[in-house]
Amino acid sequence: MTVRTRFAPSPTGYLHVGGARTALFSWLYARKHAGRFVLRIEDTDLERSTQASVDAILEGMAWLGLDADEGPIFQADRFDRYKEVIGQLLEKGLAYRCNCPRERLDSLRDEQMRNKQKPRYDGRCRNADVSADEPHVIRFRTSNAGETVIDDLVRGRVVVPNAELDDLIIQRTDGSPTYNLTVVVDDMDMRISHVIRGDDHLNNTPRQMHIIRALGGEPPRYAHVPMILGDDGARLSKRHGAVSVMQYKRDGYLPEALLNYLVRLGWSYGDQEIFSIKEMIELFEISGINRAPSAFNTEKLRWLNQHYIKATPKDRLAELLRPFLDERGVDTVSGPDLAEVAEVMKERASTLVEMAEDCAYFYRDWDALDAKAAKKHLRPAALEPLRRIREALASLSDWRPETIHEVIEATAETLGVGMGKIGMPLRVAVTGGGASPAIDQTVWLIGRDASLRRIEKALKFIEERVANA
């Protein structure tokens, strides 16, 4: 049997991390078994579905690298097929028209709730002769006898008495098909062998199995994945921070970091934390998915992201970083090679946003000094060291980190002071703040002209400070 999985989001919003994890599990299972991964857009809710949401889903999937073998397939293009199936069910007596008014159904539900019964349709129209010309819905005729057994690949054996199931609506009054009908027809027609989805769909599964069998098909294997919780134990939502996949991109996360985090969010392989895509495919098994919900931990995601930033080759890291600098109005064309800047900065940042904010000084002079750093390091005692180092750097013909380091060392030795008495005032002078990579690399990348110009500005700052003292 060829393994065929699917990811079937509704285009009523962005691609959230819960959906992305489901897509990842489905994609990995198909890849591991040399199968096919199908992307299906469930857009039968025409009022709520939007093209913007479709675009957001496709953009998120592309950014994560979860490429589909088939699709995207849109349910809205398959209405004729759903209508055909509903007609077959009506013809075989496996579905019927129902004209019960909303008021009756609401009253029935209220009464059942008061009696502590599970709300369900009472089958009033099962044997009624409802005309196709009057307003009506179409219901599937569910067998009340026996039970439905779901051999779930995550939750194990789940048994549902059929008496608990009602005759669900498969076509609305406006003629549009409902989710439980369309998903069954699609899974059959697309020969889906394994359905990996959130456990909020578990209640739908026995109903869908009844419809599949009524159509002469065999249900796929199901794996219902527990939900994702926030740090506080509540279901993950916007109040816990970013939940949209593309927001993580905007926040400076790498796609491989988010994938690595999501695969470990509810699945494990021993104590291993870091997984390449190749390892995920080789090692992933549905049996490794936990039954209990998993809590989202942003700090762990940041740790993973820092790992992947460090491991990313400098040329690719530069291309990832460039848009974040562009957003901040930092012109990287006339300054140092961005790949070299990324290389020296990647040990110091958890996200690309942090890196972009921290490395702007490589490309533009500071307008104002960091007050704390200036107060501590640009004191009157720093005047002579800064003057000496400026002279030495101005006369340096071989501009490399090694020769810059030698100049700093020689200046410190000449003045009889420690390296810190030279390095820290120099760092504040050229960057405007008190933190940077190694000072020799920092000065090298900033360049001769910019470094000398900024040191001169720092000297004037100290002189004014002395004059106003």
CSV table of C-alpha atoms in Angstrom, one decimal:
chain,number,residue,atom,x,y,z
A,1,MET,CA,0.0,0.0,0.0
A,2,THR,CA,1.3,3.4,-0.9
A,3,VAL,CA,1.3,5.8,2.1
A,4,ARG,CA,-0.7,8.9,1.2
A,5,THR,CA,-1.2,11.6,3.8
A,6,ARG,CA,-2.8,15.0,3.6
A,7,PHE,CA,-2.9,18.4,5.3
A,8,ALA,CA,-6.3,20.1,4.9
A,9,PRO,CA,-6.5,23.5,6.5
A,10,SER,CA,-9.5,25.8,6.2
A,11,PRO,CA,-8.6,29.2,4.7
A,12,THR,CA,-10.2,31.3,7.4
A,13,GLY,CA,-7.0,32.7,8.9
A,14,TYR,CA,-3.2,32.3,9.0
A,15,LEU,CA,-1.3,29.1,9.3
A,16,HIS,CA,-0.8,28.6,13.0
A,17,VAL,CA,1.8,26.6,14.8
A,18,GLY,CA,-0.7,23.8,15.7
A,19,GLY,CA,-1.6,23.4,12.0
A,20,ALA,CA,2.1,23.6,11.0
A,21,ARG,CA,2.9,20.7,13.4
A,22,THR,CA,0.1,18.6,12.0
A,23,ALA,CA,1.4,19.3,8.5
A,24,LEU,CA,4.9,18.5,9.5
A,25,PHE,CA,3.9,15.1,11.0
A,26,SER,CA,1.9,14.3,7.9
A,27,TRP,CA,4.8,15.4,5.6
A,28,LEU,CA,7.4,13.4,7.6
A,29,TYR,CA,5.3,10.2,7.6
A,30,ALA,CA,4.8,10.4,3.8
A,31,ARG,CA,8.5,11.1,3.2
A,32,LYS,CA,9.7,8.3,5.5
A,33,HIS,CA,7.6,5.8,3.7
A,34,ALA,CA,8.3,7.1,0.2
A,35,GLY,CA,4.6,8.1,0.0
A,36,ARG,CA,2.7,11.1,-1.2
A,37,PHE,CA,1.8,14.3,0.7
A,38,VAL,CA,-1.4,16.0,-0.4
A,39,LEU,CA,-2.2,19.7,0.3
A,40,ARG,CA,-6.0,20.3,0.3
A,41,ILE,CA,-7.6,23.6,1.0
A,42,GLU,CA,-11.0,23.0,2.7
A,43,ASP,CA,-12.8,26.2,1.5
A,44,THR,CA,-16.4,25.0,1.4
A,45,ASP,CA,-17.3,27.7,3.9
A,46,LEU,CA,-17.5,30.4,1.2
A,47,GLU,CA,-18.5,33.2,3.6
A,48,ARG,CA,-15.4,32.8,5.9
A,49,SER,CA,-12.8,31.6,3.4
A,50,THR,CA,-10.6,34.3,1.9
A,51,GLN,CA,-7.8,34.4,-0.7
A,52,ALA,CA,-5.7,36.2,1.8
A,53,SER,CA,-5.9,33.2,4.1
A,54,VAL,CA,-5.1,30.8,1.2
A,55,ASP,CA,-2.0,32.9,0.4
A,56,ALA,CA,-1.0,32.9,4.1
A,57,ILE,CA,-1.2,29.1,4.3
A,58,LEU,CA,0.7,28.6,1.1
A,59,GLU,CA,3.4,31.2,2.1
A,60,GLY,CA,3.8,29.4,5.5
A,61,MET,CA,4.1,26.0,4.0
A,62,ALA,CA,6.7,27.3,1.4
A,63,TRP,CA,8.7,29.0,4.1
A,64,LEU,CA,8.8,25.8,6.2
A,65,GLY,CA,9.8,23.8,3.1
A,66,LEU,CA,6.8,21.4,3.5
A,67,ASP,CA,6.4,20.8,-0.2
A,68,ALA,CA,3.3,19.0,-1.4
A,69,ASP,CA,3.4,16.2,-4.0
A,70,GLU,CA,-0.2,17.0,-5.0
A,71,GLY,CA,-2.1,20.2,-4.6
A,72,PRO,CA,-3.1,22.6,-3.5
A,73,ILE,CA,-6.5,21.1,-4.2
A,74,PHE,CA,-9.5,23.3,-3.5
A,75,GLN,CA,-12.8,21.9,-2.2
A,76,ALA,CA,-14.7,24.7,-3.8
A,77,ASP,CA,-13.7,23.3,-7.2
A,78,ARG,CA,-15.3,19.9,-6.3
A,79,PHE,CA,-18.9,20.9,-5.5
A,80,ASP,CA,-20.3,18.9,-8.4
A,81,ARG,CA,-18.6,15.8,-7.0
A,82,TYR,CA,-20.1,16.3,-3.5
A,83,LYS,CA,-23.5,16.9,-5.1
A,84,GLU,CA,-23.1,13.7,-7.0
A,85,VAL,CA,-22.3,11.7,-3.8
A,86,ILE,CA,-25.1,13.2,-1.8
A,87,GLY,CA,-27.5,12.2,-4.6
A,88,GLN,CA,-26.2,8.6,-4.5
A,89,LEU,CA,-26.8,8.5,-0.7
A,90,LEU,CA,-30.3,9.9,-1.1
A,91,GLU,CA,-31.0,7.3,-3.9
A,92,LYS,CA,-29.9,4.4,-1.7
A,93,GLY,CA,-31.9,5.6,1.3
A,94,LEU,CA,-28.7,6.3,3.2
A,95,ALA,CA,-29.6,10.0,3.5
A,96,TYR,CA,-32.8,12.0,3.8
A,97,ARG,CA,-34.3,15.5,3.6
A,98,CYS,CA,-35.1,17.3,6.9
A,99,ASN,CA,-37.2,20.4,7.2
A,100,CYS,CA,-37.2,20.7,11.0
A,101,PRO,CA,-37.2,24.5,11.8
A,102,ARG,CA,-34.4,26.0,13.8
A,103,GLU,CA,-36.7,26.7,16.7
A,104,ARG,CA,-37.6,23.0,17.1
A,105,LEU,CA,-34.0,22.0,17.0
A,106,ASP,CA,-33.0,24.6,19.6
A,107,SER,CA,-35.9,23.5,21.9
A,108,LEU,CA,-34.9,19.8,21.5
A,109,ARG,CA,-31.3,20.7,22.4
A,110,ASP,CA,-32.3,22.7,25.5
A,111,GLU,CA,-34.5,19.8,26.7
A,112,GLN,CA,-31.7,17.3,26.3
A,113,MET,CA,-29.3,19.5,28.1
A,114,ARG,CA,-31.7,19.9,31.0
A,115,ASN,CA,-32.0,16.2,31.2
A,116,LYS,CA,-28.2,15.8,31.1
A,117,GLN,CA,-28.4,14.0,27.8
A,118,LYS,CA,-26.0,14.3,25.0
A,119,PRO,CA,-27.5,16.7,22.4
A,120,ARG,CA,-28.5,14.8,19.2
A,121,TYR,CA,-31.1,15.0,16.5
A,122,ASP,CA,-34.1,12.8,17.3
A,123,GLY,CA,-34.6,11.5,13.7
A,124,ARG,CA,-38.1,13.0,13.3
A,125,CYS,CA,-37.7,13.4,9.6
A,126,ARG,CA,-36.1,10.0,9.0
A,127,ASN,CA,-39.3,8.6,7.5
A,128,ALA,CA,-41.0,11.8,6.5
A,129,ASP,CA,-41.8,12.7,2.9
A,130,VAL,CA,-40.0,16.1,2.6
A,131,SER,CA,-40.3,17.8,-0.8
A,132,ALA,CA,-37.1,18.8,-2.5
A,133,ASP,CA,-38.9,22.1,-3.4
A,134,GLU,CA,-39.2,23.3,0.2
A,135,PRO,CA,-36.3,24.6,2.4
A,136,HIS,CA,-34.5,21.6,3.9
A,137,VAL,CA,-31.2,20.2,4.8
A,138,ILE,CA,-30.0,16.7,4.0
A,139,ARG,CA,-29.0,14.3,6.8
A,140,PHE,CA,-27.0,11.1,6.8
A,141,ARG,CA,-28.9,8.1,8.1
A,142,THR,CA,-26.6,6.8,10.9
A,143,SER,CA,-27.0,3.3,12.2
A,144,ASN,CA,-28.0,3.2,15.8
A,145,ALA,CA,-26.9,-0.4,16.4
A,146,GLY,CA,-23.5,-1.6,17.6
A,147,GLU,CA,-20.4,0.5,18.0
A,148,THR,CA,-17.6,2.1,16.0
A,149,VAL,CA,-14.1,1.1,16.8
A,150,ILE,CA,-11.2,3.5,16.0
A,151,ASP,CA,-7.8,1.9,16.2
A,152,ASP,CA,-6.1,5.3,16.6
A,153,LEU,CA,-2.3,5.3,16.1
A,154,VAL,CA,-1.8,7.8,18.9
A,155,ARG,CA,-4.7,7.2,21.4
A,156,GLY,CA,-5.0,3.5,20.9
A,157,ARG,CA,-8.4,1.8,20.7
A,158,VAL,CA,-11.4,4.1,21.0
A,159,VAL,CA,-14.9,2.7,21.1
A,160,VAL,CA,-17.9,4.8,20.4
A,161,PRO,CA,-21.5,3.4,20.8
A,162,ASN,CA,-23.4,4.2,17.7
A,163,ALA,CA,-26.4,5.2,19.8
A,164,GLU,CA,-24.5,8.3,20.8
A,165,LEU,CA,-24.2,9.4,17.1
A,166,ASP,CA,-27.0,11.4,15.4
A,167,ASP,CA,-28.0,11.9,11.8
A,168,LEU,CA,-25.6,14.7,11.0
A,169,ILE,CA,-26.3,17.2,8.3
A,170,ILE,CA,-24.3,16.6,5.1
A,171,GLN,CA,-25.9,19.4,3.0
A,172,ARG,CA,-27.0,22.8,4.2
A,173,THR,CA,-30.2,24.6,3.3
A,174,ASP,CA,-28.4,26.6,0.7
A,175,GLY,CA,-27.2,23.4,-1.0
A,176,SER,CA,-23.6,23.6,0.1
A,177,PRO,CA,-22.0,20.4,1.5
A,178,THR,CA,-20.7,20.2,5.1
A,179,TYR,CA,-17.3,19.4,6.4
A,180,ASN,CA,-18.0,15.8,7.4
A,181,LEU,CA,-19.2,15.0,3.9
A,182,THR,CA,-16.6,16.7,1.9
A,183,VAL,CA,-13.7,15.4,4.0
A,184,VAL,CA,-14.9,11.8,3.5
A,185,VAL,CA,-15.3,12.2,-0.3
A,186,ASP,CA,-11.9,13.8,-0.6
A,187,ASP,CA,-10.1,11.2,1.5
A,188,MET,CA,-11.7,8.5,-0.6
A,189,ASP,CA,-11.1,10.1,-4.0
A,190,MET,CA,-7.5,11.0,-3.1
A,191,ARG,CA,-6.8,7.5,-1.7
A,192,ILE,CA,-5.6,8.9,1.7
A,193,SER,CA,-4.2,6.1,3.7
A,194,HIS,CA,-3.3,7.9,6.9
A,195,VAL,CA,-5.0,10.9,8.5
A,196,ILE,CA,-2.9,12.7,11.0
A,197,ARG,CA,-4.8,15.6,12.6
A,198,GLY,CA,-5.6,17.3,15.9
A,199,ASP,CA,-7.6,15.4,18.5
A,200,ASP,CA,-10.3,18.1,18.3
A,201,HIS,CA,-11.5,16.1,15.3
A,202,LEU,CA,-11.8,12.8,17.2
A,203,ASN,CA,-15.6,13.3,17.7
A,204,ASN,CA,-16.0,13.6,13.9
A,205,THR,CA,-14.1,10.4,13.2
A,206,PRO,CA,-16.9,7.7,13.9
A,207,ARG,CA,-19.3,9.8,11.8
A,208,GLN,CA,-16.9,10.0,8.9
A,209,MET,CA,-16.2,6.3,9.2
A,210,HIS,CA,-19.9,5.6,8.8
A,211,ILE,CA,-20.1,7.7,5.7
A,212,ILE,CA,-17.0,6.1,4.1
A,213,ARG,CA,-18.4,2.6,4.6
A,214,ALA,CA,-21.8,3.7,3.3
A,215,LEU,CA,-20.0,4.8,0.1
A,216,GLY,CA,-18.3,1.4,-0.2
A,217,GLY,CA,-14.9,2.6,1.0
A,218,GLU,CA,-12.5,1.7,3.8
A,219,PRO,CA,-11.6,4.3,6.4
A,220,PRO,CA,-7.9,5.4,6.5
A,221,ARG,CA,-5.8,4.9,9.6
A,222,TYR,CA,-6.3,7.8,12.0
A,223,ALA,CA,-3.8,9.4,14.3
A,224,HIS,CA,-5.2,12.2,16.5
A,225,VAL,CA,-2.5,14.5,17.9
A,226,PRO,CA,-3.0,16.2,21.2
A,227,MET,CA,-3.4,20.0,21.3
A,228,ILE,CA,-0.6,22.5,22.0
A,229,LEU,CA,-0.8,24.4,25.3
A,230,GLY,CA,0.7,27.7,26.4
A,231,ASP,CA,3.1,27.9,29.3
A,232,ASP,CA,0.2,28.4,31.6
A,233,GLY,CA,-1.5,25.2,30.6
A,234,ALA,CA,-4.3,26.8,28.6
A,235,ARG,CA,-4.8,26.1,24.9
A,236,LEU,CA,-2.2,28.0,22.9
A,237,SER,CA,-3.6,31.3,21.6
A,238,LYS,CA,-2.5,34.8,20.7
A,239,ARG,CA,-2.2,35.9,24.3
A,240,HIS,CA,0.8,33.5,24.7
A,241,GLY,CA,2.6,35.4,21.9
A,242,ALA,CA,3.0,34.6,18.2
A,243,VAL,CA,1.0,31.7,17.0
A,244,SER,CA,1.2,32.4,13.2
A,245,VAL,CA,4.0,30.7,11.4
A,246,MET,CA,4.8,33.8,9.4
A,247,GLN,CA,5.0,35.9,12.5
A,248,TYR,CA,7.9,33.7,13.6
A,249,LYS,CA,9.6,34.5,10.3
A,250,ARG,CA,9.0,38.2,11.0
A,251,ASP,CA,10.3,37.8,14.5
A,252,GLY,CA,13.6,36.5,13.1
A,253,TYR,CA,13.3,32.7,13.5
A,254,LEU,CA,14.8,30.3,11.0
A,255,PRO,CA,12.4,27.8,9.4
A,256,GLU,CA,14.7,24.8,10.4
A,257,ALA,CA,14.6,26.0,14.0
A,258,LEU,CA,10.8,26.2,14.0
A,259,LEU,CA,10.5,22.8,12.3
A,260,ASN,CA,13.0,21.2,14.8
A,261,TYR,CA,11.0,22.7,17.7
A,262,LEU,CA,7.6,21.6,16.4
A,263,VAL,CA,8.8,18.0,15.7
A,264,ARG,CA,9.8,17.8,19.4
A,265,LEU,CA,6.6,19.3,20.6
A,266,GLY,CA,4.8,16.1,21.3
A,267,TRP,CA,7.2,13.6,19.7
A,268,SER,CA,10.5,12.3,20.9
A,269,TYR,CA,13.4,10.1,20.0
A,270,GLY,CA,15.2,9.3,23.2
A,271,ASP,CA,16.8,12.4,24.6
A,272,GLN,CA,17.8,13.9,21.2
A,273,GLU,CA,17.0,17.6,20.8
A,274,ILE,CA,18.6,18.6,17.5
A,275,PHE,CA,17.3,17.0,14.3
A,276,SER,CA,18.2,17.8,10.7
A,277,ILE,CA,15.4,17.4,8.2
A,278,LYS,CA,17.0,14.1,7.1
A,279,GLU,CA,17.1,12.8,10.6
A,280,MET,CA,13.4,13.8,11.2
A,281,ILE,CA,12.4,11.8,8.1
A,282,GLU,CA,14.5,8.8,9.1
A,283,LEU,CA,13.5,8.7,12.7
A,284,PHE,CA,9.9,9.9,12.8
A,285,GLU,CA,7.3,7.3,13.8
A,286,ILE,CA,3.7,8.0,14.8
A,287,SER,CA,4.2,5.7,17.8
A,288,GLY,CA,6.6,8.3,19.2
A,289,ILE,CA,3.9,10.9,19.5
A,290,ASN,CA,2.8,11.5,23.1
A,291,ARG,CA,-0.8,11.2,24.1
A,292,ALA,CA,-0.6,14.1,26.5
A,293,PRO,CA,-0.8,17.8,25.3
A,294,SER,CA,2.5,19.6,25.0
A,295,ALA,CA,3.3,23.1,26.3
A,296,PHE,CA,4.9,25.7,24.0
A,297,ASN,CA,8.1,27.1,25.5
A,298,THR,CA,9.3,30.2,23.7
A,299,GLU,CA,12.7,30.2,25.5
A,300,LYS,CA,13.5,26.7,24.2
A,301,LEU,CA,12.6,27.8,20.7
A,302,ARG,CA,14.9,30.8,21.1
A,303,TRP,CA,17.7,28.4,22.2
A,304,LEU,CA,17.1,26.2,19.1
A,305,ASN,CA,17.1,29.3,16.9
A,306,GLN,CA,20.4,30.4,18.3
A,307,HIS,CA,21.8,27.0,17.6
A,308,TYR,CA,20.7,27.1,13.9
A,309,ILE,CA,21.9,30.7,13.5
A,310,LYS,CA,25.4,29.6,14.7
A,311,ALA,CA,25.3,26.6,12.3
A,312,THR,CA,24.2,28.5,9.3
A,313,PRO,CA,26.9,29.3,6.7
A,314,LYS,CA,27.7,33.0,6.6
A,315,ASP,CA,26.6,33.6,3.0
A,316,ARG,CA,23.1,32.2,3.6
A,317,LEU,CA,22.9,33.9,7.0
A,318,ALA,CA,23.6,37.2,5.3
A,319,GLU,CA,20.8,36.7,2.9
A,320,LEU,CA,18.4,35.9,5.7
A,321,LEU,CA,19.6,38.9,7.7
A,322,ARG,CA,19.5,41.5,4.9
A,323,PRO,CA,15.7,42.1,4.8
A,324,PHE,CA,15.7,42.8,8.6
A,325,LEU,CA,18.4,45.5,8.0
A,326,ASP,CA,16.5,46.9,5.0
A,327,GLU,CA,13.4,47.2,7.2
A,328,ARG,CA,15.4,49.3,9.7
A,329,GLY,CA,16.7,51.6,6.9
A,330,VAL,CA,20.3,50.2,7.2
A,331,ASP,CA,22.1,50.5,3.9
A,332,THR,CA,24.4,47.5,3.6
A,333,VAL,CA,25.6,48.3,0.1
A,334,SER,CA,28.4,50.7,0.9
A,335,GLY,CA,29.6,49.1,4.2
A,336,PRO,CA,31.4,45.9,5.0
A,337,ASP,CA,30.6,42.5,3.5
A,338,LEU,CA,27.4,41.5,5.2
A,339,ALA,CA,28.5,37.8,5.3
A,340,GLU,CA,31.5,38.8,7.4
A,341,VAL,CA,29.3,40.8,9.7
A,342,ALA,CA,26.9,37.9,10.1
A,343,GLU,CA,29.8,35.6,10.8
A,344,VAL,CA,31.1,37.7,13.8
A,345,MET,CA,27.6,38.4,15.1
A,346,LYS,CA,26.0,34.9,15.0
A,347,GLU,CA,27.3,33.8,18.4
A,348,ARG,CA,25.6,36.8,20.0
A,349,ALA,CA,22.0,36.7,18.7
A,350,SER,CA,19.0,34.5,19.4
A,351,THR,CA,17.0,35.9,16.4
A,352,LEU,CA,17.7,37.7,13.2
A,353,VAL,CA,15.8,40.7,14.6
A,354,GLU,CA,18.3,40.8,17.5
A,355,MET,CA,21.2,40.5,15.1
A,356,ALA,CA,19.9,43.3,12.8
A,357,GLU,CA,19.4,45.6,15.8
A,358,ASP,CA,22.8,44.8,17.2
A,359,CYS,CA,24.8,45.2,14.0
A,360,ALA,CA,23.5,48.5,12.5
A,361,TYR,CA,26.6,50.3,13.8
A,362,PHE,CA,28.7,48.5,11.2
A,363,TYR,CA,26.9,50.5,8.5
A,364,ARG,CA,26.2,53.9,10.0
A,365,ASP,CA,27.7,56.3,12.5
A,366,TRP,CA,26.1,56.7,15.9
A,367,ASP,CA,24.0,59.7,16.5
A,368,ALA,CA,24.0,59.4,20.3
A,369,LEU,CA,26.2,57.3,22.6
A,370,ASP,CA,24.8,54.8,25.0
A,371,ALA,CA,24.7,56.8,28.2
A,372,LYS,CA,25.8,54.1,30.6
A,373,ALA,CA,28.7,53.0,28.4
A,374,ALA,CA,29.8,56.5,27.7
A,375,LYS,CA,29.7,57.5,31.4
A,376,LYS,CA,31.9,54.4,32.3
A,377,HIS,CA,34.4,54.4,29.5
A,378,LEU,CA,34.6,57.8,27.8
A,379,ARG,CA,36.0,59.6,30.8
A,380,PRO,CA,38.8,62.1,30.8
A,381,ALA,CA,41.3,59.3,31.4
A,382,ALA,CA,40.4,57.8,28.0
A,383,LEU,CA,41.5,60.9,26.0
A,384,GLU,CA,45.1,60.0,25.7
A,385,PRO,CA,44.5,56.3,24.9
A,386,LEU,CA,42.0,57.2,22.2
A,387,ARG,CA,44.3,59.9,20.6
A,388,ARG,CA,47.1,57.4,20.5
A,389,ILE,CA,45.1,54.6,19.0
A,390,ARG,CA,43.6,56.9,16.5
A,391,GLU,CA,47.1,58.0,15.3
A,392,ALA,CA,48.2,54.3,15.2
A,393,LEU,CA,45.2,53.2,13.2
A,394,ALA,CA,45.5,56.2,10.8
A,395,SER,CA,49.0,55.1,9.9
A,396,LEU,CA,48.2,51.4,9.6
A,397,SER,CA,48.7,50.3,6.0
A,398,ASP,CA,47.7,46.7,6.4
A,399,TRP,CA,44.1,46.8,7.6
A,400,ARG,CA,43.4,43.3,9.0
A,401,PRO,CA,42.1,42.1,12.4
A,402,GLU,CA,45.6,40.8,13.2
A,403,THR,CA,47.4,44.0,12.5
A,404,ILE,CA,44.7,46.0,14.3
A,405,HIS,CA,45.1,43.8,17.4
A,406,GLU,CA,48.9,44.4,17.3
A,407,VAL,CA,48.3,48.2,17.2
A,408,ILE,CA,46.0,48.0,20.2
A,409,GLU,CA,48.4,45.8,22.1
A,410,ALA,CA,51.4,48.1,21.2
A,411,THR,CA,49.4,51.2,22.3
A,412,ALA,CA,48.5,49.6,25.6
A,413,GLU,CA,52.2,48.6,26.2
A,414,THR,CA,53.4,52.1,25.4
A,415,LEU,CA,51.0,53.7,27.8
A,416,GLY,CA,51.6,51.0,30.4
A,417,VAL,CA,47.9,50.2,30.8
A,418,GLY,CA,45.9,47.0,30.4
A,419,MET,CA,44.1,46.1,27.1
A,420,GLY,CA,40.8,47.0,28.6
A,421,LYS,CA,41.8,50.7,29.1
A,422,ILE,CA,42.3,50.8,25.3
A,423,GLY,CA,39.7,48.3,24.1
A,424,MET,CA,36.6,49.5,25.9
A,425,PRO,CA,36.9,53.2,25.1
A,426,LEU,CA,37.7,52.2,21.5
A,427,ARG,CA,34.6,50.0,21.4
A,428,VAL,CA,32.3,52.7,22.7
A,429,ALA,CA,33.9,55.2,20.3
A,430,VAL,CA,33.4,53.1,17.2
A,431,THR,CA,30.1,51.4,18.0
A,432,GLY,CA,28.3,53.9,20.3
A,433,GLY,CA,27.7,51.2,22.9
A,434,GLY,CA,29.5,48.9,25.2
A,435,ALA,CA,29.0,45.5,23.5
A,436,SER,CA,30.4,44.1,20.2
A,437,PRO,CA,32.4,41.2,18.9
A,438,ALA,CA,36.1,41.2,19.4
A,439,ILE,CA,37.3,44.8,19.1
A,440,ASP,CA,39.9,44.0,16.4
A,441,GLN,CA,37.2,42.3,14.2
A,442,THR,CA,34.8,45.1,14.9
A,443,VAL,CA,37.2,47.9,13.9
A,444,TRP,CA,38.3,45.9,10.9
A,445,LEU,CA,34.7,45.5,9.6
A,446,ILE,CA,33.7,49.1,10.3
A,447,GLY,CA,36.6,50.2,8.2
A,448,ARG,CA,39.4,52.7,8.5
A,449,ASP,CA,37.6,55.9,7.5
A,450,ALA,CA,34.5,55.2,9.6
A,451,SER,CA,36.5,54.1,12.6
A,452,LEU,CA,38.7,57.2,12.6
A,453,ARG,CA,35.7,59.5,12.1
A,454,ARG,CA,33.9,57.9,15.1
A,455,ILE,CA,36.9,58.0,17.3
A,456,GLU,CA,37.2,61.8,16.5
A,457,LYS,CA,33.6,62.2,17.5
A,458,ALA,CA,34.2,60.4,20.8
A,459,LEU,CA,37.2,62.6,21.5
A,460,LYS,CA,35.1,65.7,21.0
A,461,PHE,CA,32.5,64.2,23.4
A,462,ILE,CA,35.1,63.7,26.1
A,463,GLU,CA,36.6,67.2,25.5
A,464,GLU,CA,33.2,68.8,25.9
A,465,ARG,CA,32.6,66.8,29.0
A,466,VAL,CA,35.9,68.0,30.5
A,467,ALA,CA,35.1,71.6,29.5
A,468,ASN,CA,31.7,71.5,31.1
A,469,ALA,CA,33.0,69.8,34.3
